[in-house]
Short mmCIF file of C-alpha atoms in Angstrom, two decimals:
data_model
loop_
_atom_site.label_atom_id
_atom_site.label_comp_id
_atom_site.label_asym_id
_atom_site.label_seq_id
_atom_site.Cartn_x
_atom_site.Cartn_y
_atom_site.Cartn_z
CA UNK A 1 0.00 0.00 0.00
CA UNK A 2 2.77 2.42 0.88
CA UNK A 3 4.65 1.82 -2.36
CA UNK A 4 1.50 2.41 -4.38
CA UNK A 5 0.88 5.70 -2.52
CA UNK A 6 4.42 6.87 -3.24
CA UNK A 7 4.06 6.00 -6.92
CA UNK A 8 0.77 7.87 -7.13
CA UNK A 9 2.35 10.98 -5.53
CA UNK A 10 5.26 10.89 -7.96
CA UNK A 11 2.86 10.50 -10.87
CA UNK A 12 0.77 13.50 -9.73
CA UNK A 13 3.91 15.59 -9.26
CA UNK A 14 5.03 14.62 -12.74
CA UNK A 15 1.64 15.60 -14.09
CA UNK A 16 1.84 18.98 -12.33
CA UNK A 17 5.29 19.62 -13.82
CA UNK A 18 4.07 18.66 -17.25
CA UNK A 19 1.19 21.16 -17.02
CA UNK A 20 3.58 24.13 -16.98
CA UNK A 21 5.47 22.97 -20.09
CA UNK A 22 4.44 25.00 -23.14
CA UNK A 23 3.78 23.35 -26.47
CA UNK A 24 5.66 25.17 -29.29
CA UNK A 25 2.78 24.27 -31.60
CA UNK A 26 0.22 25.95 -29.32
CA UNK A 27 -1.47 29.22 -30.23
CA UNK A 28 -0.27 31.04 -27.11
CA UNK A 29 3.42 30.50 -27.79
CA UNK A 30 3.05 31.24 -31.49
CA UNK A 31 1.36 34.58 -30.73
CA UNK A 32 3.97 35.37 -28.10
CA UNK A 33 6.83 34.69 -30.54
CA UNK A 34 5.29 37.10 -33.04
CA UNK A 35 5.00 39.81 -30.36
CA UNK A 36 8.52 39.17 -29.12
CA UNK A 37 9.89 39.32 -32.68
CA UNK A 38 8.30 42.75 -33.06
CA UNK A 39 9.83 43.95 -29.77
CA UNK A 40 13.26 42.65 -30.82
CA UNK A 41 13.10 44.72 -34.01
CA UNK A 42 12.02 47.80 -32.02
CA UNK A 43 14.89 47.23 -29.57
CA UNK A 44 17.36 47.11 -32.46
CA UNK A 45 15.95 50.43 -33.67
CA UNK A 46 16.19 52.04 -30.20
CA UNK A 47 19.82 51.18 -29.43
CA UNK A 48 21.26 53.76 -31.90
CA UNK A 49 19.69 56.48 -29.73
CA UNK A 50 22.66 56.08 -27.39
CA UNK A 51 24.93 57.33 -30.18
CA UNK A 52 23.13 60.69 -30.14
CA UNK A 53 23.84 61.33 -26.44
CA UNK A 54 27.28 62.95 -27.07
CA UNK A 55 26.68 66.52 -28.28
CA UNK A 56 29.18 68.99 -29.68
CA UNK A 57 28.77 72.52 -28.30
CA UNK A 58 30.21 74.81 -30.95
CA UNK A 59 29.32 78.49 -30.57
CA UNK A 60 30.98 81.86 -30.06
CA UNK A 61 31.45 81.44 -26.30
CA UNK A 62 32.78 77.90 -25.94
CA UNK A 63 33.63 74.70 -27.79
CA UNK A 64 33.37 71.43 -25.91
CA UNK A 65 31.87 67.95 -25.84
CA UNK A 66 28.70 67.64 -23.78
CA UNK A 67 26.08 64.96 -23.01
CA UNK A 68 22.36 65.14 -23.66
CA UNK A 69 21.18 63.97 -20.24
CA UNK A 70 17.50 64.00 -21.16
CA UNK A 71 18.04 61.75 -24.17
CA UNK A 72 20.20 59.48 -22.02
CA UNK A 73 17.40 58.97 -19.51
CA UNK A 74 14.85 58.33 -22.27
CA UNK A 75 17.11 55.79 -23.99
CA UNK A 76 17.80 53.96 -20.71
CA UNK A 77 14.10 53.73 -19.83
CA UNK A 78 13.12 52.44 -23.28
CA UNK A 79 15.93 49.89 -23.38
CA UNK A 80 15.07 48.60 -19.90
CA UNK A 81 11.43 48.23 -20.94
CA UNK A 82 12.43 46.21 -24.02
CA UNK A 83 14.85 44.06 -22.03
CA UNK A 84 12.03 43.18 -19.64
CA UNK A 85 10.22 41.43 -22.51
CA UNK A 86 13.43 39.63 -23.36
CA UNK A 87 13.69 38.31 -19.79
CA UNK A 88 10.11 37.04 -19.98
CA UNK A 89 10.98 35.26 -23.22
CA UNK A 90 13.99 33.63 -21.54
CA UNK A 91 11.72 32.33 -18.76
CA UNK A 92 9.38 30.86 -21.39
CA UNK A 93 12.35 29.14 -23.05
CA UNK A 94 12.99 27.13 -19.88
CA UNK A 95 9.38 25.89 -20.01
CA UNK A 96 8.91 25.35 -23.76
CA UNK A 97 8.97 21.78 -25.01
CA UNK A 98 10.60 20.74 -28.25
CA UNK A 99 10.20 17.97 -30.82
CA UNK A 100 12.96 15.37 -30.67
CA UNK A 101 14.91 15.27 -33.91
CA UNK A 102 15.06 11.48 -33.91
CA UNK A 103 11.26 11.18 -33.73
CA UNK A 104 10.55 13.40 -36.74
CA UNK A 105 11.16 10.57 -39.17
CA UNK A 106 7.79 9.03 -38.55
CA UNK A 107 4.64 11.04 -37.78
CA UNK A 108 4.60 14.46 -36.16
CA UNK A 109 7.36 13.65 -33.70
CA UNK A 110 7.58 13.25 -29.93
CA UNK A 111 7.20 16.34 -27.71
CA UNK A 112 9.91 16.45 -25.03
CA UNK A 113 8.44 17.79 -21.76
CA UNK A 114 11.22 16.97 -19.30
CA UNK A 115 12.21 20.30 -17.63
CA UNK A 116 15.84 19.24 -17.19
CA UNK A 117 16.20 18.23 -20.82
CA UNK A 118 14.54 21.47 -21.94
CA UNK A 119 16.78 23.61 -19.72
CA UNK A 120 19.91 21.74 -20.81
CA UNK A 121 19.02 22.23 -24.48
CA UNK A 122 18.39 25.98 -24.01
CA UNK A 123 21.57 26.50 -21.97
CA UNK A 124 23.69 25.02 -24.76
CA UNK A 125 22.00 26.92 -27.60
CA UNK A 126 20.75 30.49 -27.22
CA UNK A 127 21.03 31.22 -23.49
CA UNK A 128 24.46 32.87 -23.69
CA UNK A 129 23.37 34.96 -26.66
CA UNK A 130 20.25 36.14 -24.82
CA UNK A 131 22.26 37.05 -21.73
CA UNK A 132 24.79 39.05 -23.75
CA UNK A 133 21.96 40.83 -25.56
CA UNK A 134 20.23 42.10 -22.39
CA UNK A 135 23.19 42.99 -20.19
CA UNK A 136 22.36 46.53 -18.89
CA UNK A 137 25.77 47.92 -19.76
CA UNK A 138 24.57 51.12 -21.49
CA UNK A 139 22.35 51.93 -18.50
CA UNK A 140 25.28 51.46 -16.14
CA UNK A 141 27.44 53.77 -18.25
CA UNK A 142 24.82 56.54 -18.15
CA UNK A 143 24.32 56.16 -14.39
CA UNK A 144 27.83 55.43 -13.10
CA UNK A 145 30.25 57.31 -15.36
CA UNK A 146 29.08 60.80 -14.20
CA UNK A 147 30.13 59.82 -10.66
CA UNK A 148 33.77 59.30 -11.66
CA UNK A 149 36.21 61.78 -10.20
CA UNK A 150 38.93 63.56 -12.17
CA UNK A 151 37.73 61.98 -15.42
CA UNK A 152 36.38 63.58 -18.61
CA UNK A 153 32.83 62.29 -18.24
CA UNK A 154 31.73 63.15 -21.77
CA UNK A 155 34.72 61.40 -23.33
CA UNK A 156 34.46 58.25 -21.19
CA UNK A 157 30.72 58.01 -21.84
CA UNK A 158 31.17 58.40 -25.60
CA UNK A 159 33.87 55.76 -25.83
CA UNK A 160 32.04 53.29 -23.57
CA UNK A 161 28.73 53.58 -25.40
CA UNK A 162 30.43 53.19 -28.78
CA UNK A 163 31.96 49.80 -27.97
CA UNK A 164 29.11 48.48 -25.84
CA UNK A 165 26.30 49.20 -28.31
CA UNK A 166 28.25 47.83 -31.29
CA UNK A 167 29.23 44.66 -29.39
CA UNK A 168 25.71 44.05 -28.12
CA UNK A 169 24.25 44.65 -31.55
CA UNK A 170 25.71 41.33 -32.73
CA UNK A 171 23.83 39.02 -30.29
CA UNK A 172 20.64 41.06 -30.72
CA UNK A 173 20.63 40.58 -34.49
CA UNK A 174 21.80 36.96 -34.22
CA UNK A 175 18.84 36.23 -31.95
CA UNK A 176 16.33 37.70 -34.39
CA UNK A 177 17.25 35.33 -37.25
CA UNK A 178 16.34 31.97 -35.59
CA UNK A 179 13.31 33.54 -33.98
CA UNK A 180 12.09 34.67 -37.39
CA UNK A 181 12.67 31.18 -38.80
CA UNK A 182 10.84 29.60 -35.86
CA UNK A 183 7.86 31.90 -36.24
CA UNK A 184 7.70 31.26 -39.97
CA UNK A 185 7.89 27.48 -39.46
CA UNK A 186 5.40 27.05 -36.63
CA UNK A 187 2.90 29.71 -37.62
CA UNK A 188 -0.09 28.62 -39.63
CA UNK A 189 -0.16 32.05 -41.28
CA UNK A 190 2.81 33.01 -43.40
CA UNK A 191 4.26 36.24 -41.98
CA UNK A 192 6.22 36.88 -45.14
CA UNK A 193 4.09 39.28 -47.20
CA UNK A 194 2.91 37.81 -50.45
CA UNK A 195 1.32 40.91 -52.00
CA UNK A 196 3.41 43.48 -53.79
CA UNK A 197 2.36 46.33 -51.49
CA UNK A 198 3.10 44.41 -48.32
CA UNK A 199 6.47 43.38 -49.66
CA UNK A 200 7.28 46.97 -50.62
CA UNK A 201 6.29 48.14 -47.14
CA UNK A 202 8.56 45.53 -45.53
CA UNK A 203 11.49 46.48 -47.74
CA UNK A 204 10.91 50.17 -46.98
CA UNK A 205 10.90 49.46 -43.26
CA UNK A 206 14.14 47.48 -43.47
CA UNK A 207 15.70 50.26 -45.53
CA UNK A 208 14.66 52.89 -42.98
CA UNK A 209 15.99 50.75 -40.12
CA UNK A 210 19.36 50.32 -41.83
CA UNK A 211 19.49 54.05 -42.61
CA UNK A 212 18.71 54.87 -39.00
CA UNK A 213 21.52 52.66 -37.71
CA UNK A 214 24.07 53.91 -40.24
CA UNK A 215 23.01 57.51 -39.62
CA UNK A 216 23.59 57.16 -35.87
CA UNK A 217 27.04 55.66 -36.47
CA UNK A 218 27.84 58.46 -38.93
CA UNK A 219 26.81 61.06 -36.35
CA UNK A 220 28.99 59.50 -33.65
CA UNK A 221 31.97 59.37 -36.01
CA UNK A 222 31.34 63.05 -36.85
CA UNK A 223 31.48 63.94 -33.17
CA UNK A 224 34.73 62.01 -32.83
CA UNK A 225 36.10 63.85 -35.84
CA UNK A 226 35.37 67.22 -34.26
CA UNK A 227 36.85 66.22 -30.88
CA UNK A 228 39.91 64.83 -32.63
CA UNK A 229 40.55 68.18 -34.31
CA UNK A 230 40.20 70.02 -31.00
CA UNK A 231 42.50 67.51 -29.31
CA UNK A 232 45.16 67.95 -31.97
CA UNK A 233 45.08 71.73 -31.53
CA UNK A 234 45.25 71.47 -27.72
CA UNK A 235 48.16 69.02 -27.87
CA UNK A 236 50.06 71.01 -30.49
CA UNK A 237 49.78 74.30 -28.57
CA UNK A 238 50.10 72.68 -25.12
CA UNK A 239 46.68 73.57 -23.80
CA UNK A 240 44.72 71.74 -21.11
CA UNK A 241 42.56 69.13 -22.89
CA UNK A 242 40.08 69.15 -20.01
CA UNK A 243 38.80 72.42 -21.42
CA UNK A 244 37.43 70.45 -24.38
CA UNK A 245 34.80 68.77 -22.19
CA UNK A 246 31.84 70.74 -20.96
CA UNK A 247 31.71 71.94 -17.40
CA UNK A 248 30.32 69.89 -14.53
CA UNK A 249 30.11 70.30 -10.78
CA UNK A 250 33.22 68.25 -10.05
CA UNK A 251 35.77 70.20 -12.08
CA UNK A 252 34.89 73.88 -12.62
CA UNK A 253 38.05 74.38 -14.69
CA UNK A 254 36.52 72.57 -17.64
CA UNK A 255 35.26 74.87 -20.37
CA UNK A 256 36.50 77.85 -18.37
CA UNK A 257 37.99 79.51 -21.45
CA UNK A 258 38.70 82.65 -19.45
CA UNK A 259 41.86 80.95 -18.11
CA UNK A 260 42.93 80.32 -21.71
CA UNK A 261 41.55 83.27 -23.66
CA UNK A 262 43.45 82.31 -26.80
CA UNK A 263 42.02 78.79 -26.97
CA UNK A 264 38.82 79.77 -28.78
CA UNK A 265 40.67 81.69 -31.53
CA UNK A 266 42.96 78.69 -32.00
CA UNK A 267 40.04 76.30 -32.37
CA UNK A 268 38.31 78.67 -34.79
CA UNK A 269 41.48 79.00 -36.85
CA UNK A 270 42.48 75.35 -37.16
CA UNK A 271 39.02 73.66 -36.96
CA UNK A 272 36.64 75.74 -39.11
CA UNK A 273 33.58 74.00 -40.54
CA UNK A 274 34.26 74.68 -44.20
CA UNK A 275 33.85 72.70 -47.40
CA UNK A 276 36.43 69.88 -47.63
CA UNK A 277 37.38 71.06 -51.12
CA UNK A 278 38.40 74.47 -49.73
CA UNK A 279 40.74 73.16 -47.04
CA UNK A 280 44.51 73.48 -47.06
CA UNK A 281 47.41 72.13 -45.06
CA UNK A 282 46.75 74.44 -42.10
CA UNK A 283 43.03 73.61 -41.74
CA UNK A 284 41.58 70.33 -40.53
CA UNK A 285 39.66 68.35 -43.16
CA UNK A 286 36.40 66.90 -41.80
CA UNK A 287 35.66 65.01 -45.02
CA UNK A 288 32.25 63.35 -45.29
CA UNK A 289 31.38 64.34 -41.71
CA UNK A 290 31.10 68.07 -42.44
CA UNK A 291 27.36 67.82 -43.12
CA UNK A 292 26.65 66.19 -39.75
CA UNK A 293 28.59 68.90 -37.91
CA UNK A 294 26.69 71.58 -39.79
CA UNK A 295 23.03 70.05 -36.16
CA UNK A 296 21.47 69.34 -40.94
CA UNK A 297 20.96 70.84 -44.62
CA UNK A 298 20.16 74.53 -44.66
CA UNK A 299 16.52 74.16 -45.72
CA UNK A 300 15.82 71.56 -43.04
CA UNK A 301 17.67 73.64 -40.42
CA UNK A 302 15.50 76.63 -41.32
CA UNK A 303 12.32 74.58 -40.97
CA UNK A 304 13.39 73.29 -37.56
CA UNK A 305 14.37 76.75 -36.36
CA UNK A 306 11.08 78.15 -37.57
CA UNK A 307 9.17 75.43 -35.74
CA UNK A 308 11.09 76.05 -32.50
CA UNK A 309 11.48 79.82 -32.63
CA UNK A 310 8.49 81.27 -34.41
CA UNK A 311 6.39 81.41 -31.24
CA UNK A 312 9.33 82.89 -29.33
CA UNK A 313 9.81 85.66 -31.89
CA UNK A 314 6.11 86.48 -31.97
CA UNK A 315 6.20 87.07 -28.20
CA UNK A 316 8.28 90.20 -28.81
CA UNK A 317 5.73 93.04 -29.05
CA UNK A 318 7.77 94.97 -31.60
CA UNK A 319 7.75 91.98 -33.97
CA UNK A 320 3.98 91.53 -34.05
CA UNK A 321 3.58 93.31 -37.40
CA UNK A 322 6.36 91.41 -39.14
CA UNK A 323 5.50 89.47 -42.28
CA UNK A 324 6.47 85.87 -42.98
CA UNK A 325 9.57 86.72 -45.02
CA UNK A 326 11.09 88.79 -42.23
CA UNK A 327 10.39 86.02 -39.70
CA UNK A 328 12.14 83.55 -41.99
CA UNK A 329 15.11 85.88 -42.35
CA UNK A 330 15.35 86.25 -38.59
CA UNK A 331 14.98 82.49 -37.94
CA UNK A 332 17.76 81.82 -40.43
CA UNK A 333 20.14 84.00 -38.43
CA UNK A 334 19.36 82.48 -35.04
CA UNK A 335 22.13 80.43 -33.43
CA UNK A 336 21.65 77.83 -30.69
CA UNK A 337 23.50 78.61 -27.45
CA UNK A 338 23.86 76.84 -24.12
CA UNK A 339 24.64 78.36 -20.70
CA UNK A 340 25.58 76.47 -17.56
CA UNK A 341 24.23 77.23 -14.11
CA UNK A 342 25.41 80.51 -12.51
CA UNK A 343 26.78 81.86 -15.78
CA UNK A 344 26.11 85.50 -16.73
CA UNK A 345 24.27 86.31 -19.94
CA UNK A 346 24.28 90.08 -19.44
CA UNK A 347 26.07 92.36 -16.98
CA UNK A 348 24.77 95.77 -15.99
CA UNK A 349 26.86 98.46 -17.66
CA UNK A 350 28.33 96.17 -20.34
CA UNK A 351 27.41 96.37 -24.04
CA UNK A 352 24.61 94.10 -25.23
CA UNK A 353 25.90 91.95 -28.06
CA UNK A 354 22.94 89.65 -28.72
CA UNK A 355 19.25 89.13 -28.11
CA UNK A 356 18.39 85.85 -26.39
CA UNK A 357 15.22 83.76 -26.82
CA UNK A 358 14.93 81.16 -24.06
CA UNK A 359 13.86 77.60 -24.88
CA UNK A 360 14.60 75.87 -21.58
CA UNK A 361 15.86 76.98 -18.18
CA UNK A 362 15.38 79.70 -15.56
CA UNK A 363 17.16 83.04 -15.20
CA UNK A 364 17.11 85.98 -12.79
CA UNK A 365 17.60 89.63 -13.74
CA UNK A 366 18.37 92.45 -11.33
CA UNK A 367 19.17 96.12 -11.77
CA UNK A 368 20.63 98.81 -9.49
CA UNK A 369 20.20 101.61 -12.03
CA UNK A 370 23.99 101.88 -12.40
CA UNK A 371 24.77 101.82 -8.71
CA UNK A 372 22.27 104.40 -7.45
CA UNK A 373 21.66 103.78 -3.75
CA UNK A 374 18.19 102.74 -2.79
CA UNK A 375 17.21 101.29 -6.17
CA UNK A 376 17.01 97.55 -6.76
CA UNK A 377 14.72 95.71 -9.18
CA UNK A 378 14.51 91.92 -9.53
CA UNK A 379 12.75 89.85 -12.20
CA UNK A 380 12.72 86.24 -13.34
CA UNK A 381 12.85 84.78 -16.84
CA UNK A 382 11.74 81.34 -17.98
CA UNK A 383 11.14 79.36 -21.16
CA UNK A 384 9.39 81.53 -23.73
CA UNK A 385 10.84 84.82 -22.43
CA UNK A 386 13.58 86.91 -24.02
CA UNK A 387 16.28 89.36 -22.97
CA UNK A 388 18.48 91.90 -24.71
CA UNK A 389 15.52 93.89 -26.02
CA UNK A 390 17.41 97.24 -25.86
CA UNK A 391 19.07 96.03 -29.05
CA UNK A 392 15.74 96.49 -30.84
CA UNK A 393 15.74 100.24 -30.18
CA UNK A 394 19.37 100.43 -31.25
CA UNK A 395 18.57 98.55 -34.46
CA UNK A 396 15.45 100.61 -35.17
CA UNK A 397 17.33 103.86 -34.87
CA UNK A 398 18.25 104.72 -38.42
CA UNK A 399 21.07 106.99 -37.25
CA UNK A 400 22.42 104.77 -34.46
CA UNK A 401 26.18 104.64 -34.08
CA UNK A 402 28.33 101.54 -34.12
CA UNK A 403 28.42 101.55 -30.30
CA UNK A 404 26.16 98.87 -28.85
CA UNK A 405 23.59 99.81 -26.18
CA UNK A 406 24.47 99.41 -22.53
CA UNK A 407 22.68 96.72 -20.54
CA UNK A 408 20.46 98.19 -17.81
CA UNK A 409 20.43 94.93 -15.83
CA UNK A 410 22.37 91.79 -14.96
CA UNK A 411 20.95 88.47 -16.19
CA UNK A 412 22.22 85.27 -14.54
CA UNK A 413 21.31 81.63 -15.25
CA UNK A 414 19.72 79.81 -12.31
CA UNK A 415 19.94 76.47 -14.14
CA UNK A 416 21.17 75.11 -17.44
CA UNK A 417 19.73 77.29 -20.18
CA UNK A 418 19.12 76.45 -23.83
CA UNK A 419 18.28 79.37 -26.08
CA UNK A 420 18.60 80.89 -29.52
CA UNK A 421 20.75 83.99 -29.92
CA UNK A 422 20.38 86.76 -32.49
CA UNK A 423 23.51 88.87 -32.88
CA UNK A 424 23.30 92.66 -32.98
CA UNK A 425 24.34 93.00 -36.64
CA UNK A 426 21.87 90.34 -37.77
CA UNK A 427 19.07 92.01 -35.81
CA UNK A 428 19.90 95.41 -37.32
CA UNK A 429 19.83 93.99 -40.83
CA UNK A 430 16.40 92.39 -40.38
CA UNK A 431 14.84 95.30 -38.47
CA UNK A 432 16.11 97.81 -41.03
CA UNK A 433 13.78 96.14 -43.51
CA UNK A 434 10.92 96.28 -41.04
CA UNK A 435 11.15 99.76 -39.51
CA UNK A 436 9.93 101.89 -42.45
CA UNK A 437 6.73 99.84 -42.75
CA UNK A 438 5.42 100.38 -39.23
CA UNK A 439 6.99 103.62 -38.02
CA UNK A 440 3.97 104.99 -36.10
CA UNK A 441 3.20 101.76 -34.24
CA UNK A 442 6.83 101.35 -33.21
CA UNK A 443 7.02 104.80 -31.62
CA UNK A 444 4.47 103.86 -28.96
CA UNK A 445 5.48 100.21 -28.59
CA UNK A 446 9.13 101.05 -27.99
CA UNK A 447 8.43 103.26 -25.00
CA UNK A 448 5.91 100.87 -23.48
CA UNK A 449 8.16 97.77 -23.53
CA UNK A 450 11.66 99.24 -23.29
CA UNK A 451 13.60 98.20 -20.17
CA UNK A 452 15.50 101.50 -20.19
CA UNK A 453 12.25 103.47 -20.16
CA UNK A 454 10.77 101.28 -17.43
CA UNK A 455 13.77 101.79 -15.15
CA UNK A 456 13.84 105.52 -15.88
CA UNK A 457 10.10 105.76 -15.14
CA UNK A 458 10.52 103.98 -11.80
CA UNK A 459 13.40 106.20 -10.78
CA UNK A 460 11.48 109.30 -11.96
CA UNK A 461 8.46 108.34 -9.82
CA UNK A 462 10.70 107.71 -6.81
CA UNK A 463 12.47 111.06 -7.18
CA UNK A 464 9.16 112.88 -7.61
CA UNK A 465 7.70 111.20 -4.54
CA UNK A 466 10.71 112.19 -2.41
CA UNK A 467 10.51 115.79 -3.55
CA UNK A 468 6.81 115.80 -2.68
CA UNK A 469 7.54 114.42 0.81
CA UNK A 470 10.17 117.09 1.43
CA UNK A 471 7.85 119.88 0.29
CA UNK A 472 5.06 118.53 2.46
CA UNK A 473 7.36 118.41 5.48
CA UNK A 474 8.50 121.99 4.85
CA UNK A 475 4.91 123.19 4.51
CA UNK A 476 3.90 121.53 7.77
CA UNK A 477 6.82 123.14 9.58
CA UNK A 478 5.81 126.59 8.30
CA UNK A 479 2.20 126.14 9.37
CA UNK A 480 3.27 124.94 12.80
CA UNK A 481 5.54 128.01 13.26
CA UNK A 482 2.70 130.32 12.23
CA UNK A 483 0.28 128.67 14.66
CA UNK A 484 2.75 129.04 17.51
CA UNK A 485 3.08 132.78 16.92
CA UNK A 486 -0.74 133.18 16.90
CA UNK A 487 -0.57 135.61 13.99
CA UNK A 488 -1.04 135.30 10.27
CA UNK A 489 2.22 134.56 8.54
CA UNK A 490 4.00 137.69 7.49
CA UNK A 491 6.82 137.82 4.95
CA UNK A 492 9.36 138.02 7.74
CA UNK A 493 7.77 135.07 9.57
CA UNK A 494 7.75 133.08 6.39
CA UNK A 495 11.44 133.76 5.86
CA UNK A 496 12.13 132.86 9.47
CA UNK A 497 10.13 129.64 9.16
CA UNK A 498 11.97 128.75 5.98
CA UNK A 499 15.32 129.23 7.67
CA UNK A 500 14.14 127.23 10.64
CA UNK A 501 12.97 124.40 8.41
CA UNK A 502 16.19 124.49 6.40
CA UNK A 503 18.29 124.30 9.56
CA UNK A 504 16.14 121.44 10.83
CA UNK A 505 16.48 119.51 7.56
CA UNK A 506 20.23 120.19 7.54
CA UNK A 507 20.54 118.70 11.03
CA UNK A 508 18.58 115.66 9.91
CA UNK A 509 20.81 115.14 6.89
CA UNK A 510 23.96 115.33 9.05
CA UNK A 511 22.84 112.26 10.96
CA UNK A 512 21.95 110.25 7.83
CA UNK A 513 23.87 108.90 4.85
CA UNK A 514 23.61 111.33 1.96
CA UNK A 515 21.10 110.09 -0.63
CA UNK A 516 22.27 110.55 -4.22
CA UNK A 517 20.05 111.85 -6.90
CA UNK A 518 17.55 109.12 -7.74
CA UNK A 519 16.65 110.30 -11.20
CA UNK A 520 18.90 108.82 -13.89
CA UNK A 521 19.41 110.22 -17.35
CA UNK A 522 16.42 109.95 -19.63
CA UNK A 523 17.01 107.15 -22.18
CA UNK A 524 17.39 107.99 -25.81
CA UNK A 525 14.56 107.25 -28.18
CA UNK A 526 14.99 105.85 -31.71
CA UNK A 527 14.91 108.48 -34.42
CA UNK A 528 11.98 107.38 -36.56
CA UNK A 529 11.94 110.58 -38.59
CA UNK A 530 14.53 109.11 -40.93
CA UNK A 531 11.90 106.66 -42.15
CA UNK A 532 9.39 109.27 -43.20
CA UNK A 533 10.76 109.71 -46.70
CA UNK A 534 11.51 106.06 -47.30
#
């Protein structure tokens, strides 16, 4: 009796184990393989996003290699999500039966359901390939490399991602091929398109996927080409190569070009982005990568700038009446710029060289009205705002000199700031075509929105209010002196009261810090009369 009970328990346990073995000919596993094949193709298309994380910052203020942190986070999240499906597929592989090769000679073949045999077969076939394909190495690079000390983070990240993604691309593609064959063999419906349209769509998709992968590799090689040129210049002229990598919190010396003021001119001289056919022995030849370094073709760049900047330009009140051609001309002259935290965009009293249109980030502006005691104005700027608007009045003035306007405030970045900059000469060229058309509207708009006029108006109101308070105090003192005498104020009493009040005010001023004159010089207004005969 006992032996029979033991045999029955073993038989039930065997039956329970056989229930969790999946039949490769079943509908569930066939549908799952189709879904997993689709996710494998999407994963192959997402991996090249890591090649776009290194970004070349190449503007008038600095030249360095930076990292797109936002894209890095997005790529890591998407890759982790795709790898989760791969892990589920690996679990299914340990519980998926297979047809013995020796039993396929006669009939449909014998389904092997022994878990050990299934696991042993999977471990010696595709298990190692699946493990290599889902190792979270790119995620670790994005998360751990920024914590390295005394290392060029951007350079280490670029090099690590280049080798990791290329090496992991091999097992990912190798895994797709047998999966595609398995789905085609076990599926009752042929997944290979038979119609001409479906076949054309599949070929177009494969062509776009290959173009996407090759384009990402081409972009990464272009970045390496630019960094190589900068490195050659720094090594040849014995400059610190750490300045070629954008600033971070661990090493403030990076991208601090103020310590090497001649570095930017050297990079501009030896690494200009010019046509490869126009290069000579003294200029670096970028070859086929020149187009990638130029963020696309001119027409496409203009379309992207217009999409990003048109709303920003229309926020400027003085540009409301502009036509489409002038907006296109202005968008074409915009240049992308990037500012790190605590960097100064404008300084009070310095010339304004460009007008800035903010895309992302926060800034603070404050003004002391050129050091006048008792005056302090603070404002905050965010995405969608702009600064440097005194340049508009300078550009609108038909008879303005070559001297740039003076900034009435200091603008400082509270966080990383991305913006588009419009240089003073470019703004003057565009506005010169716009001013004669809307002369009357600009006369009123300029005063209403000008920062110079706002600051002057505030200081004018303050000075007027203080004069009023002094006169009121003097009047009250005179009336009090007249009431004490009990007589109507005579000319002599008035003179006496005035002297008394003046002496009293003089005594008060001796015990206080002298207050400078609050009223600043009235700002100049653009000369619109020159447009009358145009």
